[in-house]
Amino acid sequence: MNVFDSDRMEDLMTAIGYETSETPEGADMVIINTCHIREKASEKLFSDLGRLRPFKDEKKEQGSQMIVAVAGCVAQAEGEEIFRRSNVVDIIVGPESYQTLPDLVGKVLRDKKKQINLEFTPNNKFDVLPESKAGTGASAFVTVQEGCDKFCTFCVVPYTRGAEYSRESHKIYEDALKLVERGVKEIYFLGQNVNAYHGLNEKGEVQDLAKLVRKIAEIPQVERIRYTTSHPRDMTPDLIQAHKEVSKLMPFLHLPIQSGSNNILKAMNRKHTRQDYFKVIEDLRKSSPDIGLSSDFIVGFPGETDQDFEDTLDLVRKVGFTQCYSFKYSPRPGTPAADAKIQVPESIKDERLKILQTLLSQQQTEFNQKFEGIVMPVMFEREAPKNKTANKQLWGKSPWLQSVIVNISNDEDAEKYFGQITNVKILKARPSSLVGELHN
Ligand code: 5AD
Ligand code: SF4
């Protein structure tokens, strides 16, 4: 979501004559788009601001000005406090009000005053965002929904991104049409609670995510559809059925459970049990037998006992995941769990994270190994960073969202492969990628 937002901020600024710069040196403006989900992500802001100071000073010495804007969820959560902690900052703008950036920049330049806008206006945001001028690759994110009403007790999202809001389905359809005209083949629906999507169509009828998937699948040039991030409670029977019926819907789902213990799920206010999760997985696998599953896990949530953690390991063993994200619980100010009396010591969190990650990476490796010798369709998106052998390499995505790397000869034009879905024979599975060769 932050990548999507950063791209939109770039669109907004290029529309008024700015262009992107690779370094902050000499820049007229620097935007730091921030994440507040865990403490580590938040802390980065102030060290980044410190690093900007010499560049800002240098610009001033040259008789010019570098405008520094802090955007994103840290801006939303900390507000004016950021001005107090760092006098480098000129603009503070939230994730639901960044469409006003050009206006705020104008005011800074004209009135020589710092600006802040933390309003929640998602409706207005999508109506005023300019059409992207930047080159679009083979895959494009399309925000369909923002915000969250679920209030898990550890999470800042409902506070920083606000209440759930779904965009109208015909506007999403129009976005997809424009994207395929520019060569996009994969539409990636985005939302903090994407499967809670309930946007209206032109007739004012409520559409859910399953209907939206089916509608976008009708566009002939769309070859792949994905969505993230989902909540187990919103996996409707029709959405599960769509995984069987809509061949363009990729056989991969990121479905966070957070913990395998019912006690912890309850304390997290997840409003589902591990049994509910097993049932959703069973139905999904009936519908799409080769579906790859991914999840998010938090270890060391307040009150998590050895047995609770064992339940998480047990759930992981029973489900079998293809790739997951796992985190140590990070108390976020203002969320209910941050005030809980029984916090788990950091050393235990470290230990549990290590055990969980070892199991998850074992599962990922085993999943990847199943593809050795198999031919699969890969969508190439760009060149892979040069490796030691200095071979030209293509980087693409498998249907199961694995990274696939293929060698091509150094004098071959890599670009002709970008945006193409090409058959690749997998030669070797690595822990987090597959290496293959073109298979014509
Ligand atoms: N501490 C640790 N992890 C968190 N996440 C969200 N809030 C916290 C927190 N306070 C994780 C969840 C979520 C993912 C995006 O980040 O697993 O699914
Ligand atoms: Fe946060 Fe997801 Fe829970 Fe919403 S459903 S509060 S975004 S973890």
Short mmCIF file of C-alpha atoms and ligand atoms in Angstrom, two decimals:
data_model
loop_
_atom_site.label_atom_id
_atom_site.label_comp_id
_atom_site.label_asym_id
_atom_site.label_seq_id
_atom_site.Cartn_x
_atom_site.Cartn_y
_atom_site.Cartn_z
CA MET A 1 0.00 0.00 0.00
CA ASN A 2 2.86 2.37 0.77
CA VAL A 3 4.50 1.60 -2.57
CA PHE A 4 1.20 2.44 -4.25
CA ASP A 5 0.88 5.69 -2.26
CA SER A 6 4.49 6.70 -3.01
CA ASP A 7 3.85 6.21 -6.73
CA ARG A 8 0.72 8.39 -6.51
CA MET A 9 2.70 11.13 -4.73
CA GLU A 10 5.21 10.96 -7.56
CA ASP A 11 2.32 11.34 -10.07
CA LEU A 12 1.02 14.37 -8.14
CA MET A 13 4.37 16.11 -8.12
CA THR A 14 5.32 15.29 -11.72
CA ALA A 15 1.96 16.76 -12.78
CA ILE A 16 3.16 20.15 -11.49
CA GLY A 17 6.61 19.99 -13.04
CA TYR A 18 8.77 18.06 -10.59
CA GLU A 19 10.77 15.04 -11.66
CA THR A 20 12.19 12.23 -9.56
CA SER A 21 15.78 12.33 -8.38
CA GLU A 22 17.91 9.37 -7.38
CA THR A 23 19.52 11.19 -4.46
CA PRO A 24 18.44 13.92 -2.02
CA GLU A 25 21.47 16.00 -3.04
CA GLY A 26 20.25 19.19 -4.70
CA ALA A 27 16.60 18.07 -4.57
CA ASP A 28 13.90 20.76 -4.32
CA MET A 29 11.76 18.40 -2.34
CA VAL A 30 12.06 15.16 -0.39
CA ILE A 31 9.02 13.13 0.63
CA ILE A 32 9.45 10.47 3.29
CA ASN A 33 6.52 8.06 3.18
CA THR A 34 6.36 6.30 6.52
CA CYS A 35 5.01 3.13 8.12
CA HIS A 36 3.77 2.99 11.72
CA ILE A 37 2.90 -0.71 11.93
CA ARG A 38 5.85 -1.67 14.16
CA GLU A 39 8.20 0.42 16.26
CA LYS A 40 11.26 -0.26 14.09
CA ALA A 41 9.55 1.06 10.97
CA SER A 42 8.50 4.21 12.83
CA GLU A 43 11.93 4.94 14.30
CA LYS A 44 13.46 5.05 10.84
CA LEU A 45 11.80 8.40 10.18
CA PHE A 46 13.87 10.39 12.65
CA SER A 47 17.18 8.89 11.56
CA ASP A 48 16.25 9.59 7.93
CA LEU A 49 15.39 13.19 8.83
CA GLY A 50 18.78 13.58 10.54
CA ARG A 51 20.50 12.39 7.37
CA LEU A 52 18.63 14.96 5.28
CA ARG A 53 19.77 17.96 7.29
CA PRO A 54 23.13 18.54 5.53
CA PHE A 55 21.41 18.39 2.13
CA LYS A 56 18.78 20.87 3.26
CA ASP A 57 21.46 23.20 4.69
CA GLU A 58 23.50 23.00 1.50
CA LYS A 59 20.47 23.92 -0.58
CA LYS A 60 19.88 26.93 1.67
CA GLU A 61 23.49 28.05 1.31
CA GLN A 62 22.91 28.05 -2.43
CA GLY A 63 20.03 30.50 -1.87
CA SER A 64 17.41 27.88 -2.59
CA GLN A 65 15.09 25.66 -0.55
CA MET A 66 14.57 21.94 -0.02
CA ILE A 67 11.03 21.20 1.09
CA VAL A 68 10.79 18.13 3.33
CA ALA A 69 7.43 16.38 3.60
CA VAL A 70 6.61 13.53 5.97
CA ALA A 71 3.74 11.43 4.66
CA GLY A 72 2.14 8.14 5.70
CA CYS A 73 0.99 6.60 8.95
CA VAL A 74 3.73 8.01 11.22
CA ALA A 75 2.65 11.47 10.04
CA GLN A 76 -0.96 10.58 10.82
CA ALA A 77 -0.16 9.19 14.26
CA GLU A 78 2.45 11.70 15.44
CA GLY A 79 1.11 14.85 13.77
CA GLU A 80 2.55 18.17 15.06
CA GLU A 81 4.94 16.23 17.31
CA ILE A 82 7.11 15.67 14.20
CA PHE A 83 7.58 19.46 13.80
CA ARG A 84 8.65 19.60 17.44
CA ARG A 85 11.16 16.75 17.09
CA SER A 86 12.68 17.88 13.79
CA ASN A 87 12.86 21.38 12.37
CA VAL A 88 13.88 19.91 9.00
CA VAL A 89 10.22 19.15 8.24
CA ASP A 90 8.02 21.58 6.28
CA ILE A 91 4.96 19.45 5.55
CA ILE A 92 3.11 16.72 7.44
CA VAL A 93 0.48 14.89 5.43
CA GLY A 94 -1.53 11.74 6.19
CA PRO A 95 -2.23 8.67 4.05
CA GLU A 96 -5.77 9.85 3.33
CA SER A 97 -4.92 13.47 2.50
CA TYR A 98 -1.74 13.34 0.40
CA GLN A 99 -3.68 14.38 -2.71
CA THR A 100 -3.29 17.93 -1.29
CA LEU A 101 0.53 17.79 -1.51
CA PRO A 102 0.85 20.20 -4.49
CA ASP A 103 -1.36 22.68 -2.68
CA LEU A 104 0.67 22.33 0.53
CA VAL A 105 3.93 22.82 -1.38
CA GLY A 106 2.48 25.99 -2.93
CA LYS A 107 1.61 27.33 0.51
CA VAL A 108 5.08 26.56 1.92
CA LEU A 109 6.72 28.44 -0.96
CA ARG A 110 4.28 31.35 -0.91
CA ASP A 111 3.54 31.86 2.78
CA LYS A 112 6.89 30.56 4.14
CA LYS A 113 4.91 28.57 6.72
CA LYS A 114 4.93 24.89 7.69
CA GLN A 115 1.83 22.97 6.59
CA ILE A 116 -0.07 20.02 8.06
CA ASN A 117 -3.07 18.12 6.68
CA LEU A 118 -4.29 14.96 8.40
CA GLU A 119 -7.89 14.87 7.16
CA PHE A 120 -9.61 11.61 6.22
CA THR A 121 -10.95 12.16 2.72
CA PRO A 122 -10.40 8.89 0.82
CA ASN A 123 -13.35 9.58 -1.50
CA ASN A 124 -11.93 12.89 -2.56
CA LYS A 125 -8.44 11.39 -2.81
CA PHE A 126 -9.28 8.92 -5.57
CA ASP A 127 -11.32 11.50 -7.48
CA VAL A 128 -8.52 14.04 -7.67
CA LEU A 129 -5.44 11.84 -8.12
CA PRO A 130 -3.95 12.47 -11.59
CA GLU A 131 -3.56 9.68 -14.09
CA SER A 132 -0.15 8.12 -13.75
CA LYS A 133 2.37 9.36 -16.32
CA ALA A 134 5.12 7.04 -15.18
CA GLY A 135 5.88 3.92 -17.17
CA THR A 136 3.82 1.03 -15.86
CA GLY A 137 5.20 -2.48 -15.78
CA ALA A 138 3.44 -5.74 -16.40
CA SER A 139 1.77 -5.73 -13.00
CA ALA A 140 -0.13 -2.83 -11.46
CA PHE A 141 -1.64 -2.24 -8.06
CA VAL A 142 -5.21 -0.94 -7.96
CA THR A 143 -6.54 0.21 -4.61
CA VAL A 144 -10.08 -1.06 -4.19
CA GLN A 145 -10.54 -0.52 -0.47
CA GLU A 146 -8.79 1.35 2.32
CA GLY A 147 -8.94 1.43 6.08
CA CYS A 148 -10.17 -1.09 8.60
CA ASP A 149 -13.05 -1.43 11.07
CA LYS A 150 -11.79 -4.60 12.77
CA PHE A 151 -9.68 -3.13 15.58
CA CYS A 152 -7.34 -6.02 16.33
CA THR A 153 -5.92 -5.02 19.70
CA PHE A 154 -2.29 -4.83 18.47
CA CYS A 155 -2.86 -2.83 15.31
CA VAL A 156 -2.62 0.89 14.47
CA VAL A 157 -4.24 0.64 11.04
CA PRO A 158 -7.82 1.53 12.10
CA TYR A 159 -6.41 4.68 13.71
CA THR A 160 -3.97 5.76 11.01
CA ARG A 161 -5.86 4.67 7.89
CA GLY A 162 -9.33 5.27 9.30
CA ALA A 163 -12.64 3.52 8.73
CA GLU A 164 -13.22 1.09 5.91
CA TYR A 165 -13.93 2.70 2.59
CA SER A 166 -14.59 0.91 -0.72
CA ARG A 167 -14.19 2.58 -4.11
CA GLU A 168 -16.98 2.28 -6.67
CA SER A 169 -16.60 -0.82 -8.82
CA HIS A 170 -17.03 0.96 -12.18
CA LYS A 171 -14.18 3.33 -11.30
CA ILE A 172 -11.94 0.35 -10.55
CA TYR A 173 -13.01 -1.19 -13.88
CA GLU A 174 -12.10 2.06 -15.68
CA ASP A 175 -8.70 2.07 -13.94
CA ALA A 176 -8.10 -1.50 -15.09
CA LEU A 177 -9.04 -0.60 -18.69
CA LYS A 178 -6.57 2.29 -18.70
CA LEU A 179 -3.85 0.06 -17.26
CA VAL A 180 -4.26 -2.71 -19.84
CA GLU A 181 -4.10 -0.09 -22.60
CA ARG A 182 -0.62 0.64 -21.27
CA GLY A 183 0.40 -3.01 -21.41
CA VAL A 184 -0.47 -4.15 -17.88
CA LYS A 185 -1.33 -7.86 -17.72
CA GLU A 186 -1.69 -8.39 -13.99
CA ILE A 187 -4.14 -6.46 -11.82
CA TYR A 188 -3.26 -6.58 -8.14
CA PHE A 189 -6.17 -5.42 -5.96
CA LEU A 190 -5.02 -3.66 -2.83
CA GLY A 191 -6.71 -2.94 0.46
CA GLN A 192 -5.96 -3.25 4.18
CA ASN A 193 -9.03 -5.50 4.27
CA VAL A 194 -9.37 -6.21 0.60
CA ASN A 195 -11.91 -9.01 0.89
CA ALA A 196 -14.21 -6.80 2.98
CA TYR A 197 -14.65 -4.83 -0.27
CA HIS A 198 -18.26 -3.64 -0.69
CA GLY A 199 -18.19 -0.91 -3.35
CA LEU A 200 -21.21 0.30 -5.34
CA ASN A 201 -21.61 -0.15 -9.10
CA GLU A 202 -23.15 2.45 -11.48
CA LYS A 203 -26.63 1.26 -10.52
CA GLY A 204 -25.92 1.76 -6.83
CA GLU A 205 -25.77 -1.98 -6.12
CA VAL A 206 -23.24 -3.32 -3.63
CA GLN A 207 -20.50 -5.43 -5.21
CA ASP A 208 -18.27 -7.73 -3.18
CA LEU A 209 -14.73 -8.77 -4.04
CA ALA A 210 -15.85 -11.98 -5.78
CA LYS A 211 -18.04 -9.94 -8.15
CA LEU A 212 -15.21 -7.48 -8.75
CA VAL A 213 -12.79 -10.30 -9.58
CA ARG A 214 -15.26 -11.80 -12.05
CA LYS A 215 -15.86 -8.42 -13.68
CA ILE A 216 -12.16 -7.60 -14.13
CA ALA A 217 -11.53 -11.13 -15.44
CA GLU A 218 -13.82 -10.25 -18.38
CA ILE A 219 -11.20 -7.81 -19.71
CA PRO A 220 -9.38 -9.91 -22.34
CA GLN A 221 -5.96 -8.29 -21.82
CA VAL A 222 -6.01 -9.02 -18.08
CA GLU A 223 -4.17 -12.31 -17.67
CA ARG A 224 -3.60 -12.45 -13.94
CA ILE A 225 -5.56 -11.19 -10.93
CA ARG A 226 -4.35 -11.10 -7.33
CA TYR A 227 -5.57 -9.45 -4.14
CA THR A 228 -4.07 -8.61 -0.79
CA THR A 229 -4.49 -8.44 2.24
CA SER A 230 -7.41 -10.60 3.28
CA HIS A 231 -9.06 -11.38 6.59
CA PRO A 232 -10.23 -14.95 7.31
CA ARG A 233 -13.67 -13.72 8.39
CA ASP A 234 -14.30 -12.15 4.99
CA MET A 235 -13.49 -15.23 2.87
CA THR A 236 -17.04 -15.61 1.48
CA PRO A 237 -18.18 -18.84 -0.24
CA ASP A 238 -18.41 -16.95 -3.54
CA LEU A 239 -14.84 -15.67 -3.26
CA ILE A 240 -13.66 -19.19 -2.48
CA GLN A 241 -15.66 -20.44 -5.48
CA ALA A 242 -14.05 -17.77 -7.67
CA HIS A 243 -10.71 -19.47 -7.03
CA LYS A 244 -12.14 -22.51 -8.82
CA GLU A 245 -14.02 -20.77 -11.62
CA VAL A 246 -11.87 -17.78 -12.55
CA SER A 247 -8.72 -19.17 -14.14
CA LYS A 248 -7.12 -15.69 -14.16
CA LEU A 249 -7.29 -15.59 -10.36
CA MET A 250 -3.84 -16.79 -9.31
CA PRO A 251 -3.55 -19.88 -7.08
CA PHE A 252 -2.05 -17.98 -4.17
CA LEU A 253 -3.58 -16.31 -1.13
CA HIS A 254 -2.09 -14.25 1.67
CA LEU A 255 -4.44 -14.90 4.57
CA PRO A 256 -3.03 -13.71 7.90
CA ILE A 257 -4.05 -15.60 11.03
CA GLN A 258 -1.50 -13.97 13.43
CA SER A 259 -1.59 -16.82 16.00
CA GLY A 260 -2.60 -20.47 16.21
CA SER A 261 -3.91 -20.18 19.77
CA ASN A 262 -7.59 -19.52 20.38
CA ASN A 263 -6.74 -17.71 23.65
CA ILE A 264 -4.44 -15.32 21.84
CA LEU A 265 -6.79 -14.88 18.87
CA LYS A 266 -9.46 -13.86 21.38
CA ALA A 267 -7.14 -11.42 23.15
CA MET A 268 -6.22 -10.02 19.73
CA ASN A 269 -9.93 -9.44 18.98
CA ARG A 270 -9.56 -11.36 15.74
CA LYS A 271 -13.14 -12.70 16.01
CA HIS A 272 -12.19 -16.05 14.50
CA THR A 273 -10.79 -19.28 15.92
CA ARG A 274 -8.14 -21.62 14.60
CA GLN A 275 -10.97 -24.02 13.69
CA ASP A 276 -12.58 -21.27 11.54
CA TYR A 277 -9.24 -20.83 9.79
CA PHE A 278 -8.86 -24.57 9.13
CA LYS A 279 -12.36 -24.60 7.62
CA VAL A 280 -11.57 -21.71 5.26
CA ILE A 281 -8.35 -23.46 4.18
CA GLU A 282 -10.19 -26.74 3.64
CA ASP A 283 -12.80 -25.00 1.46
CA LEU A 284 -10.12 -23.11 -0.47
CA ARG A 285 -8.21 -26.30 -1.17
CA LYS A 286 -11.38 -28.02 -2.33
CA SER A 287 -11.97 -25.15 -4.69
CA SER A 288 -8.37 -24.73 -5.85
CA PRO A 289 -6.32 -27.84 -4.94
CA ASP A 290 -2.95 -26.32 -5.85
CA ILE A 291 -3.44 -23.03 -4.00
CA GLY A 292 -0.37 -21.70 -2.17
CA LEU A 293 -1.03 -20.13 1.21
CA SER A 294 0.75 -17.43 3.08
CA SER A 295 0.14 -15.74 6.42
CA ASP A 296 1.35 -13.18 8.93
CA PHE A 297 2.26 -14.24 12.47
CA ILE A 298 2.95 -12.27 15.61
CA VAL A 299 4.96 -13.94 18.38
CA GLY A 300 5.11 -12.71 21.95
CA PHE A 301 1.71 -11.06 22.03
CA PRO A 302 0.96 -10.05 25.67
CA GLY A 303 0.12 -13.15 27.72
CA GLU A 304 1.35 -15.65 25.08
CA THR A 305 2.37 -18.82 26.94
CA ASP A 306 4.60 -21.67 25.76
CA GLN A 307 1.42 -23.63 25.02
CA ASP A 308 -0.04 -20.77 22.97
CA PHE A 309 3.16 -20.63 20.94
CA GLU A 310 3.07 -24.43 20.53
CA ASP A 311 -0.44 -24.03 19.11
CA THR A 312 0.95 -21.64 16.50
CA LEU A 313 3.66 -24.13 15.49
CA ASP A 314 1.03 -26.86 15.36
CA LEU A 315 -1.19 -24.76 13.10
CA VAL A 316 1.74 -24.04 10.79
CA ARG A 317 2.55 -27.77 10.56
CA LYS A 318 -1.08 -28.64 9.85
CA VAL A 319 -1.67 -25.98 7.18
CA GLY A 320 1.68 -25.96 5.37
CA PHE A 321 2.52 -22.49 4.06
CA THR A 322 4.43 -21.42 0.99
CA GLN A 323 5.88 -18.14 2.30
CA CYS A 324 5.03 -16.10 5.37
CA TYR A 325 5.83 -12.96 7.31
CA SER A 326 6.44 -13.20 11.05
CA PHE A 327 7.11 -10.50 13.58
CA LYS A 328 7.81 -9.95 17.25
CA TYR A 329 4.92 -8.20 18.93
CA SER A 330 5.65 -4.47 19.02
CA PRO A 331 3.52 -2.40 21.43
CA ARG A 332 1.97 0.48 19.52
CA PRO A 333 0.94 3.55 21.52
CA GLY A 334 -2.83 3.97 21.73
CA THR A 335 -3.68 0.34 20.95
CA PRO A 336 -5.32 -1.76 23.73
CA ALA A 337 -2.64 -4.51 23.80
CA ALA A 338 0.11 -1.98 24.47
CA ASP A 339 -1.37 -1.41 27.95
CA ALA A 340 -1.58 -5.13 28.83
CA LYS A 341 0.17 -5.95 32.11
CA ILE A 342 1.79 -9.23 31.05
CA GLN A 343 4.20 -8.31 28.28
CA VAL A 344 6.41 -11.14 27.00
CA PRO A 345 10.15 -10.54 27.58
CA GLU A 346 12.17 -9.62 24.49
CA SER A 347 14.44 -12.68 24.88
CA ILE A 348 11.45 -15.04 24.68
CA LYS A 349 10.08 -13.17 21.67
CA ASP A 350 13.48 -13.59 19.96
CA GLU A 351 13.58 -17.29 20.74
CA ARG A 352 10.03 -17.92 19.51
CA LEU A 353 10.55 -15.90 16.35
CA LYS A 354 13.64 -17.93 15.52
CA ILE A 355 11.84 -21.25 16.02
CA LEU A 356 8.84 -20.12 13.96
CA GLN A 357 10.95 -18.70 11.15
CA THR A 358 13.01 -21.88 10.93
CA LEU A 359 9.82 -23.91 10.48
CA LEU A 360 8.36 -21.45 7.96
CA SER A 361 11.50 -21.33 5.88
CA GLN A 362 11.66 -25.14 5.90
CA GLN A 363 8.11 -25.21 4.54
CA GLN A 364 8.95 -22.60 1.91
CA THR A 365 11.99 -24.59 0.76
CA GLU A 366 9.95 -27.80 0.57
CA PHE A 367 7.24 -26.03 -1.41
CA ASN A 368 9.79 -24.59 -3.84
CA GLN A 369 11.54 -27.94 -4.29
CA LYS A 370 8.32 -29.47 -5.62
CA PHE A 371 8.76 -27.37 -8.75
CA GLU A 372 12.20 -28.66 -9.75
CA GLY A 373 11.91 -30.12 -13.25
CA ILE A 374 8.46 -28.61 -13.79
CA VAL A 375 7.47 -26.15 -16.52
CA MET A 376 5.41 -23.16 -15.38
CA PRO A 377 4.20 -19.85 -16.86
CA VAL A 378 6.27 -16.93 -15.55
CA MET A 379 5.47 -13.26 -15.97
CA PHE A 380 8.73 -11.38 -16.46
CA GLU A 381 8.84 -7.89 -15.04
CA ARG A 382 12.43 -6.68 -15.07
CA GLU A 383 16.09 -7.64 -15.07
CA ALA A 384 17.39 -9.25 -11.90
CA PRO A 385 20.27 -7.42 -10.20
CA LYS A 386 23.57 -8.51 -11.75
CA ASN A 387 25.11 -11.55 -10.08
CA LYS A 388 28.74 -12.48 -9.76
CA THR A 389 28.86 -14.25 -13.12
CA ALA A 390 27.68 -10.99 -14.69
CA ASN A 391 25.09 -12.92 -16.68
CA LYS A 392 22.01 -11.08 -17.84
CA GLN A 393 19.07 -12.36 -15.84
CA LEU A 394 15.32 -11.91 -16.07
CA TRP A 395 13.21 -11.61 -12.93
CA GLY A 396 9.61 -12.74 -12.95
CA LYS A 397 6.77 -14.11 -10.86
CA SER A 398 5.31 -17.58 -10.84
CA PRO A 399 1.54 -18.10 -10.41
CA TRP A 400 2.35 -18.83 -6.72
CA LEU A 401 4.17 -15.51 -6.34
CA GLN A 402 7.61 -17.10 -6.22
CA SER A 403 10.48 -15.08 -7.67
CA VAL A 404 11.79 -16.83 -10.77
CA ILE A 405 15.21 -16.05 -12.22
CA VAL A 406 16.28 -17.02 -15.71
CA ASN A 407 19.65 -16.51 -17.43
CA ILE A 408 19.67 -15.05 -20.90
CA SER A 409 22.67 -14.32 -23.05
CA ASN A 410 24.36 -10.98 -22.46
CA ASP A 411 23.68 -9.65 -25.94
CA GLU A 412 19.97 -10.48 -25.80
CA ASP A 413 17.41 -7.70 -25.34
CA ALA A 414 15.88 -8.30 -21.89
CA GLU A 415 13.08 -5.82 -22.45
CA LYS A 416 11.35 -7.91 -25.06
CA TYR A 417 10.47 -10.36 -22.29
CA PHE A 418 9.02 -7.77 -19.90
CA GLY A 419 5.27 -8.05 -19.54
CA GLN A 420 5.29 -11.42 -21.29
CA ILE A 421 4.10 -14.63 -19.75
CA THR A 422 6.59 -17.24 -20.86
CA ASN A 423 7.05 -20.92 -20.04
CA VAL A 424 10.03 -21.64 -17.84
CA LYS A 425 11.49 -24.96 -16.82
CA ILE A 426 12.55 -24.85 -13.17
CA LEU A 427 16.06 -26.18 -12.71
CA LYS A 428 16.78 -25.36 -9.09
CA ALA A 429 14.82 -24.32 -6.03
CA ARG A 430 16.45 -21.85 -3.67
CA PRO A 431 14.96 -21.01 -0.25
CA SER A 432 13.19 -17.91 -1.55
CA SER A 433 13.39 -18.14 -5.33
CA LEU A 434 13.43 -20.50 -8.28
CA VAL A 435 16.05 -20.65 -11.00
CA GLY A 436 14.96 -21.80 -14.43
CA GLU A 437 15.48 -21.66 -18.17
CA LEU A 438 13.22 -20.47 -20.97
CA HIS A 439 11.16 -23.37 -22.30
CA ASN A 440 9.73 -22.83 -25.75
N1 5AD B 1 3.42 -5.85 16.35
C1 5AD B 1 3.91 -6.79 15.51
N2 5AD B 1 3.38 -7.04 14.31
C2 5AD B 1 2.31 -6.31 13.93
N3 5AD B 1 1.56 -6.34 12.81
C3 5AD B 1 0.60 -5.41 12.91
N4 5AD B 1 0.70 -4.75 14.09
C4 5AD B 1 1.76 -5.32 14.75
C5 5AD B 1 2.34 -5.10 16.01
N5 5AD B 1 1.88 -4.17 16.85
C6 5AD B 1 1.78 -7.31 11.74
C7 5AD B 1 0.56 -8.22 11.56
C8 5AD B 1 -0.05 -7.70 10.28
C9 5AD B 1 1.17 -7.22 9.52
C10 5AD B 1 0.90 -6.27 8.42
O1 5AD B 1 1.96 -6.60 10.51
O2 5AD B 1 1.00 -9.54 11.42
O3 5AD B 1 -0.78 -8.69 9.58
FE1 SF4 B 2 -4.96 -4.35 11.56
FE2 SF4 B 2 -5.60 -6.24 9.74
FE3 SF4 B 2 -6.62 -6.33 12.25
FE4 SF4 B 2 -7.43 -4.41 10.54
S1 SF4 B 2 -7.75 -6.67 10.34
S2 SF4 B 2 -6.91 -4.13 12.69
S3 SF4 B 2 -5.53 -3.99 9.42
S4 SF4 B 2 -4.46 -6.57 11.64
#
